[in-house]
Amino acid sequence: MADPAGSGPAAERDRLRRQVEAVNTAFYEAIESGDLDAMQELWLDDPDAVCVHPGAAPVRGPRPIQRSWALVMAHTQYIQFFLTDVEVSIRAGVASVTCTENVLTGDERTGPDVFGGGRAVATNVFVRTADGWRLWIHHASPVLSRGREDDE
Amino acid sequence: MADPAGSGPAAERDRLRRQVEAVNTAFYEAIESGDLDAMQELWLDDPDAVCVHPGAAPVRGPRPIQRSWALVMAHTQYIQFFLTDVEVSIRAGVASVTCTENVLTGDERTGPDVFGGGRAVATNVFVRTADGWRLWIHHASPVLSRGREDDE
């Protein structure tokens, strides 16, 4: 059914989806700008929060997660994310975003004019709270094989 | 507060947690026994279901996910999972299980008396439905670095 008035379930779904996309974008912007405070605000303040960096074991709880991002940011001179294959799925106050992170980086090893890159796949699960959507789970993993996304 | 009667919120939380642990165990048993029908039943019948095999791009939707497991099972002569570091977290009808998959495998290359192995970290997100908990997201990734779990 069309929903020309912009209200009703379809409009509400669109509104929630845009909120989730915005907070997912804010997450990657926090990494790009090395903004540790912004990163902290995006996470659920709960011991159940879990973060899996590519190739790493899980980090659990707000303080260990925050320390892990401080380390990532300290070792990254330049990083930029180009997200592709972004899919949002919302169920009962929980939203999942899966996306491919196409990453462009520069660091001490590559030098000022050379950039490295890579591809990871991320699952970001957000919980709706009184303060907005907050990250419950971030799981990123390196893409080693060629998938169907390459057809794009 | 103690909850000696086995009712109330604490007992309900325990009951849900045991349900989630059971379905998470059933998921790994389906892989171990190569039971594609059992695997199919565990998944949410929804285009939003997403499965990330270690090192791979996301697979989305029931049929592509089922095909991906058929491929995994066809190429696996023997596989056994020893789960460690299992953490269950439940919010609003959605449950997340993160765990380390310590994997023992045998295939054509290793021969009948030799086993390979590896370690992956998995995030399994289940949704509570009228038919029980169903897999919404499975994201597994290889563990390349040594994490704090090694202290165990």
CSV table of C-alpha atoms in Angstrom, one decimal:
chain,number,residue,atom,x,y,z
A,1,MET,CA,0.0,0.0,0.0
A,2,ALA,CA,1.2,3.5,-0.8
A,3,ASP,CA,1.8,5.7,2.2
A,4,PRO,CA,1.5,9.2,0.7
A,5,ALA,CA,0.9,10.9,4.0
A,6,GLY,CA,4.3,9.9,5.4
A,7,SER,CA,2.8,8.3,8.5
A,8,GLY,CA,1.9,4.7,9.3
A,9,PRO,CA,4.1,1.6,9.5
A,10,ALA,CA,6.0,2.1,6.2
A,11,ALA,CA,6.9,5.6,7.1
A,12,GLU,CA,7.9,4.5,10.6
A,13,ARG,CA,10.1,1.8,9.2
A,14,ASP,CA,11.8,4.3,6.8
A,15,ARG,CA,12.4,6.7,9.7
A,16,LEU,CA,14.0,4.0,11.9
A,17,ARG,CA,16.1,2.8,8.9
A,18,ARG,CA,17.4,6.3,8.3
A,19,GLN,CA,18.2,6.6,12.0
A,20,VAL,CA,20.2,3.4,11.9
A,21,GLU,CA,22.0,4.3,8.7
A,22,ALA,CA,23.0,7.6,10.3
A,23,VAL,CA,24.4,6.0,13.4
A,24,ASN,CA,26.2,3.5,11.3
A,25,THR,CA,27.8,6.3,9.3
A,26,ALA,CA,28.7,8.1,12.5
A,27,PHE,CA,30.5,5.0,13.7
A,28,TYR,CA,32.8,5.0,10.6
A,29,GLU,CA,33.3,8.8,10.8
A,30,ALA,CA,34.4,8.4,14.5
A,31,ILE,CA,37.1,6.0,13.3
A,32,GLU,CA,38.1,8.2,10.3
A,33,SER,CA,38.4,11.3,12.5
A,34,GLY,CA,40.0,9.4,15.4
A,35,ASP,CA,37.3,10.8,17.7
A,36,LEU,CA,37.5,8.5,20.8
A,37,ASP,CA,34.7,10.4,22.6
A,38,ALA,CA,32.3,10.1,19.7
A,39,MET,CA,33.2,6.4,19.5
A,40,GLN,CA,32.4,5.9,23.2
A,41,GLU,CA,29.0,7.7,22.9
A,42,LEU,CA,28.0,5.3,20.1
A,43,TRP,CA,28.4,2.2,22.3
A,44,LEU,CA,25.9,0.7,24.6
A,45,ASP,CA,27.1,1.2,28.2
A,46,ASP,CA,26.8,-2.5,29.1
A,47,PRO,CA,29.2,-5.3,29.9
A,48,ASP,CA,27.5,-7.3,27.1
A,49,ALA,CA,28.8,-5.0,24.4
A,50,VAL,CA,31.2,-6.9,22.2
A,51,CYS,CA,33.7,-5.8,19.6
A,52,VAL,CA,35.6,-8.1,17.2
A,53,HIS,CA,38.3,-6.3,15.2
A,54,PRO,CA,39.4,-8.1,12.0
A,55,GLY,CA,41.4,-11.2,12.8
A,56,ALA,CA,41.2,-10.7,16.5
A,57,ALA,CA,39.5,-12.3,19.5
A,58,PRO,CA,36.4,-10.6,21.0
A,59,VAL,CA,36.7,-7.6,23.3
A,60,ARG,CA,33.9,-7.3,25.8
A,61,GLY,CA,32.6,-4.4,27.8
A,62,PRO,CA,32.7,-0.6,27.4
A,63,ARG,CA,36.2,0.0,28.9
A,64,PRO,CA,38.1,-2.8,27.1
A,65,ILE,CA,36.3,-1.8,23.9
A,66,GLN,CA,37.2,1.9,24.3
A,67,ARG,CA,40.9,0.9,25.0
A,68,SER,CA,40.9,-1.2,21.8
A,69,TRP,CA,39.7,1.8,19.7
A,70,ALA,CA,42.3,4.0,21.4
A,71,LEU,CA,44.9,1.5,20.2
A,72,VAL,CA,43.5,1.3,16.6
A,73,MET,CA,43.4,5.1,16.4
A,74,ALA,CA,46.9,5.5,17.9
A,75,HIS,CA,48.3,3.2,15.1
A,76,THR,CA,46.4,4.8,12.3
A,77,GLN,CA,47.6,7.9,10.6
A,78,TYR,CA,45.0,8.0,7.9
A,79,ILE,CA,42.0,5.8,7.3
A,80,GLN,CA,38.9,6.1,5.1
A,81,PHE,CA,36.0,3.8,4.7
A,82,PHE,CA,34.0,3.3,1.5
A,83,LEU,CA,31.0,1.2,2.5
A,84,THR,CA,29.3,-0.9,-0.1
A,85,ASP,CA,26.6,-3.6,0.1
A,86,VAL,CA,25.0,-1.9,3.1
A,87,GLU,CA,22.0,-3.8,4.3
A,88,VAL,CA,19.8,-2.7,7.2
A,89,SER,CA,17.5,-5.1,9.0
A,90,ILE,CA,15.3,-4.1,12.0
A,91,ARG,CA,13.5,-6.3,14.5
A,92,ALA,CA,12.0,-5.5,17.8
A,93,GLY,CA,14.2,-2.6,18.9
A,94,VAL,CA,17.3,-4.2,17.5
A,95,ALA,CA,18.9,-3.3,14.2
A,96,SER,CA,21.6,-5.0,12.2
A,97,VAL,CA,23.7,-3.4,9.5
A,98,THR,CA,25.9,-5.6,7.4
A,99,CYS,CA,28.3,-4.0,5.0
A,100,THR,CA,31.5,-4.3,3.2
A,101,GLU,CA,34.2,-2.0,4.5
A,102,ASN,CA,36.5,-1.0,1.6
A,103,VAL,CA,39.4,0.6,3.5
A,104,LEU,CA,42.0,3.0,2.5
A,105,THR,CA,44.9,3.5,5.0
A,106,GLY,CA,48.1,5.3,5.3
A,107,ASP,CA,50.6,4.8,8.1
A,108,GLU,CA,54.4,5.0,9.0
A,109,ARG,CA,55.2,2.0,6.8
A,110,THR,CA,53.4,3.2,3.7
A,111,GLY,CA,54.8,6.8,3.9
A,112,PRO,CA,53.0,10.0,3.1
A,113,ASP,CA,52.2,9.4,-0.5
A,114,VAL,CA,51.4,5.7,-0.6
A,115,PHE,CA,48.2,4.2,0.6
A,116,GLY,CA,47.3,0.6,1.6
A,117,GLY,CA,43.9,-0.9,1.4
A,118,GLY,CA,41.8,-3.9,2.2
A,119,ARG,CA,38.3,-5.2,2.4
A,120,ALA,CA,36.5,-6.4,5.4
A,121,VAL,CA,32.9,-7.4,6.1
A,122,ALA,CA,31.2,-6.0,9.2
A,123,THR,CA,28.1,-6.8,11.1
A,124,ASN,CA,27.0,-3.9,13.3
A,125,VAL,CA,24.1,-4.6,15.7
A,126,PHE,CA,22.4,-1.6,17.4
A,127,VAL,CA,19.9,-1.5,20.2
A,128,ARG,CA,17.3,1.2,20.4
A,129,THR,CA,17.6,3.1,23.8
A,130,ALA,CA,16.0,6.2,25.2
A,131,ASP,CA,19.2,8.0,24.0
A,132,GLY,CA,19.0,6.6,20.4
A,133,TRP,CA,20.5,3.6,18.7
A,134,ARG,CA,23.6,2.3,20.5
A,135,LEU,CA,26.2,-0.3,19.3
A,136,TRP,CA,25.7,-3.7,21.0
A,137,ILE,CA,27.9,-5.7,18.6
A,138,HIS,CA,30.6,-4.8,16.1
A,139,HIS,CA,32.1,-7.8,14.3
A,140,ALA,CA,34.5,-7.1,11.4
A,141,SER,CA,36.4,-9.8,9.5
A,142,PRO,CA,38.9,-9.7,6.6
A,143,VAL,CA,37.5,-10.8,3.2
A,144,LEU,CA,39.9,-13.4,1.9
A,145,SER,CA,37.9,-15.0,-0.8
A,146,ARG,CA,36.1,-13.3,-3.7
A,147,GLY,CA,32.4,-13.2,-3.2
A,148,ARG,CA,29.4,-12.3,-5.3
A,149,GLU,CA,29.8,-8.6,-4.4
A,150,ASP,CA,32.5,-8.5,-7.0
A,151,ASP,CA,29.9,-8.6,-9.7
A,152,GLU,CA,28.9,-5.0,-9.0
B,1,MET,CA,17.4,-11.0,45.6
B,2,ALA,CA,17.3,-14.8,45.8
B,3,ASP,CA,14.7,-16.4,43.6
B,4,PRO,CA,14.2,-19.8,45.4
B,5,ALA,CA,10.8,-20.5,43.8
B,6,GLY,CA,12.3,-20.6,40.4
B,7,SER,CA,9.9,-18.1,39.0
B,8,GLY,CA,10.2,-14.4,38.4
B,9,PRO,CA,12.5,-12.4,36.2
B,10,ALA,CA,15.8,-14.2,37.2
B,11,ALA,CA,14.3,-17.6,36.5
B,12,GLU,CA,12.8,-16.4,33.2
B,13,ARG,CA,16.3,-15.0,32.2
B,14,ASP,CA,17.9,-18.3,33.0
B,15,ARG,CA,15.2,-20.2,31.1
B,16,LEU,CA,15.7,-18.0,28.0
B,17,ARG,CA,19.5,-18.3,28.3
B,18,ARG,CA,19.3,-22.1,28.4
B,19,GLN,CA,17.1,-22.1,25.3
B,20,VAL,CA,19.6,-19.9,23.5
B,21,GLU,CA,22.5,-22.0,24.5
B,22,ALA,CA,20.6,-25.1,23.3
B,23,VAL,CA,19.9,-23.7,19.9
B,24,ASN,CA,23.5,-22.5,19.6
B,25,THR,CA,24.7,-26.0,20.4
B,26,ALA,CA,22.2,-27.4,17.9
B,27,PHE,CA,23.7,-25.1,15.2
B,28,TYR,CA,27.2,-26.6,15.7
B,29,GLU,CA,25.8,-30.1,15.9
B,30,ALA,CA,24.1,-29.6,12.5
B,31,ILE,CA,27.5,-28.7,11.0
B,32,GLU,CA,29.2,-31.6,12.7
B,33,SER,CA,26.7,-34.2,11.5
B,34,GLY,CA,26.3,-32.6,8.1
B,35,ASP,CA,22.6,-32.3,8.6
B,36,LEU,CA,21.3,-29.8,6.1
B,37,ASP,CA,17.7,-30.1,7.1
B,38,ALA,CA,18.5,-29.4,10.7
B,39,MET,CA,20.5,-26.4,9.6
B,40,GLN,CA,17.7,-25.1,7.5
B,41,GLU,CA,15.2,-25.3,10.4
B,42,LEU,CA,17.5,-23.3,12.6
B,43,TRP,CA,17.5,-20.2,10.4
B,44,LEU,CA,14.9,-17.5,10.2
B,45,ASP,CA,12.9,-17.8,7.0
B,46,ASP,CA,13.5,-14.2,6.1
B,47,PRO,CA,15.4,-12.4,3.3
B,48,ASP,CA,17.2,-10.4,6.0
B,49,ALA,CA,19.0,-13.5,7.4
B,50,VAL,CA,22.7,-13.2,6.8
B,51,CYS,CA,25.6,-15.6,7.1
B,52,VAL,CA,29.3,-14.7,7.0
B,53,HIS,CA,31.6,-17.7,6.6
B,54,PRO,CA,35.2,-17.2,7.8
B,55,GLY,CA,37.1,-15.0,5.3
B,56,ALA,CA,34.1,-14.7,3.0
B,57,ALA,CA,31.6,-12.1,1.8
B,58,PRO,CA,28.1,-12.1,3.3
B,59,VAL,CA,25.5,-14.5,2.1
B,60,ARG,CA,21.9,-13.3,2.4
B,61,GLY,CA,18.5,-15.0,2.4
B,62,PRO,CA,17.4,-18.6,3.3
B,63,ARG,CA,18.2,-20.2,-0.1
B,64,PRO,CA,21.7,-18.8,-0.7
B,65,ILE,CA,22.5,-19.5,3.0
B,66,GLN,CA,21.3,-23.1,2.6
B,67,ARG,CA,23.4,-23.5,-0.6
B,68,SER,CA,26.5,-22.2,1.2
B,69,TRP,CA,26.1,-24.8,4.0
B,70,ALA,CA,25.5,-27.5,1.4
B,71,LEU,CA,28.9,-26.6,0.0
B,72,VAL,CA,30.6,-26.4,3.4
B,73,MET,CA,29.2,-29.9,4.2
B,74,ALA,CA,30.1,-31.4,0.8
B,75,HIS,CA,33.8,-30.3,1.3
B,76,THR,CA,34.1,-31.5,4.9
B,77,GLN,CA,34.7,-35.1,5.7
B,78,TYR,CA,35.1,-34.6,9.4
B,79,ILE,CA,34.6,-31.5,11.6
B,80,GLN,CA,34.3,-31.0,15.3
B,81,PHE,CA,33.8,-27.8,17.3
B,82,PHE,CA,35.0,-27.1,20.8
B,83,LEU,CA,33.4,-23.9,21.9
B,84,THR,CA,35.1,-21.7,24.4
B,85,ASP,CA,34.5,-18.2,25.7
B,86,VAL,CA,30.7,-18.6,25.1
B,87,GLU,CA,28.8,-15.5,26.1
B,88,VAL,CA,25.1,-15.1,25.8
B,89,SER,CA,23.4,-11.7,25.9
B,90,ILE,CA,19.6,-11.2,25.5
B,91,ARG,CA,17.7,-8.1,24.7
B,92,ALA,CA,14.1,-7.6,23.6
B,93,GLY,CA,13.5,-10.9,21.9
B,94,VAL,CA,16.9,-10.9,20.3
B,95,ALA,CA,19.8,-13.0,21.7
B,96,SER,CA,23.5,-12.8,20.8
B,97,VAL,CA,26.0,-15.6,21.4
B,98,THR,CA,29.7,-14.8,20.9
B,99,CYS,CA,32.1,-17.7,21.1
B,100,THR,CA,35.4,-19.0,20.0
B,101,GLU,CA,35.2,-22.0,17.7
B,102,ASN,CA,38.1,-24.3,18.2
B,103,VAL,CA,37.8,-26.4,15.1
B,104,LEU,CA,39.2,-29.9,14.4
B,105,THR,CA,38.8,-31.0,10.8
B,106,GLY,CA,39.8,-33.9,8.5
B,107,ASP,CA,39.5,-34.0,4.8
B,108,GLU,CA,41.0,-35.5,1.6
B,109,ARG,CA,44.2,-33.5,1.9
B,110,THR,CA,44.9,-34.4,5.5
B,111,GLY,CA,44.1,-38.1,5.1
B,112,PRO,CA,42.4,-40.5,7.5
B,113,ASP,CA,44.7,-40.2,10.5
B,114,VAL,CA,45.7,-36.6,10.3
B,115,PHE,CA,43.6,-33.7,11.5
B,116,GLY,CA,43.8,-30.0,10.8
B,117,GLY,CA,42.6,-27.4,13.1
B,118,GLY,CA,41.9,-23.7,13.5
B,119,ARG,CA,40.3,-21.0,15.6
B,120,ALA,CA,37.5,-18.7,14.6
B,121,VAL,CA,35.4,-16.3,16.5
B,122,ALA,CA,31.6,-16.3,15.9
B,123,THR,CA,28.7,-14.0,16.6
B,124,ASN,CA,25.4,-15.8,16.4
B,125,VAL,CA,22.3,-13.6,16.7
B,126,PHE,CA,19.0,-15.4,17.3
B,127,VAL,CA,15.4,-14.0,17.1
B,128,ARG,CA,12.6,-15.3,19.3
B,129,THR,CA,9.7,-16.5,17.2
B,130,ALA,CA,6.6,-18.5,17.8
B,131,ASP,CA,8.6,-21.6,16.8
B,132,GLY,CA,11.5,-20.8,19.1
B,133,TRP,CA,14.8,-19.0,18.6
B,134,ARG,CA,15.9,-18.8,15.0
B,135,LEU,CA,19.3,-17.6,13.5
B,136,TRP,CA,19.1,-14.1,12.1
B,137,ILE,CA,22.9,-13.6,11.8
B,138,HIS,CA,25.9,-15.9,11.8
B,139,HIS,CA,29.3,-14.1,11.4
B,140,ALA,CA,32.4,-16.2,11.8
B,141,SER,CA,35.9,-14.9,11.3
B,142,PRO,CA,39.4,-16.4,11.5
B,143,VAL,CA,41.4,-15.5,14.6
B,144,LEU,CA,44.8,-14.4,13.3
B,145,SER,CA,46.2,-12.7,16.4
B,146,ARG,CA,46.5,-13.9,19.9
B,147,GLY,CA,43.9,-12.5,22.2
B,148,ARG,CA,43.3,-12.4,25.9
B,149,GLU,CA,41.4,-15.7,25.7
B,150,ASP,CA,44.8,-17.4,25.6
B,151,ASP,CA,45.3,-16.7,29.2
B,152,GLU,CA,42.8,-19.4,30.0
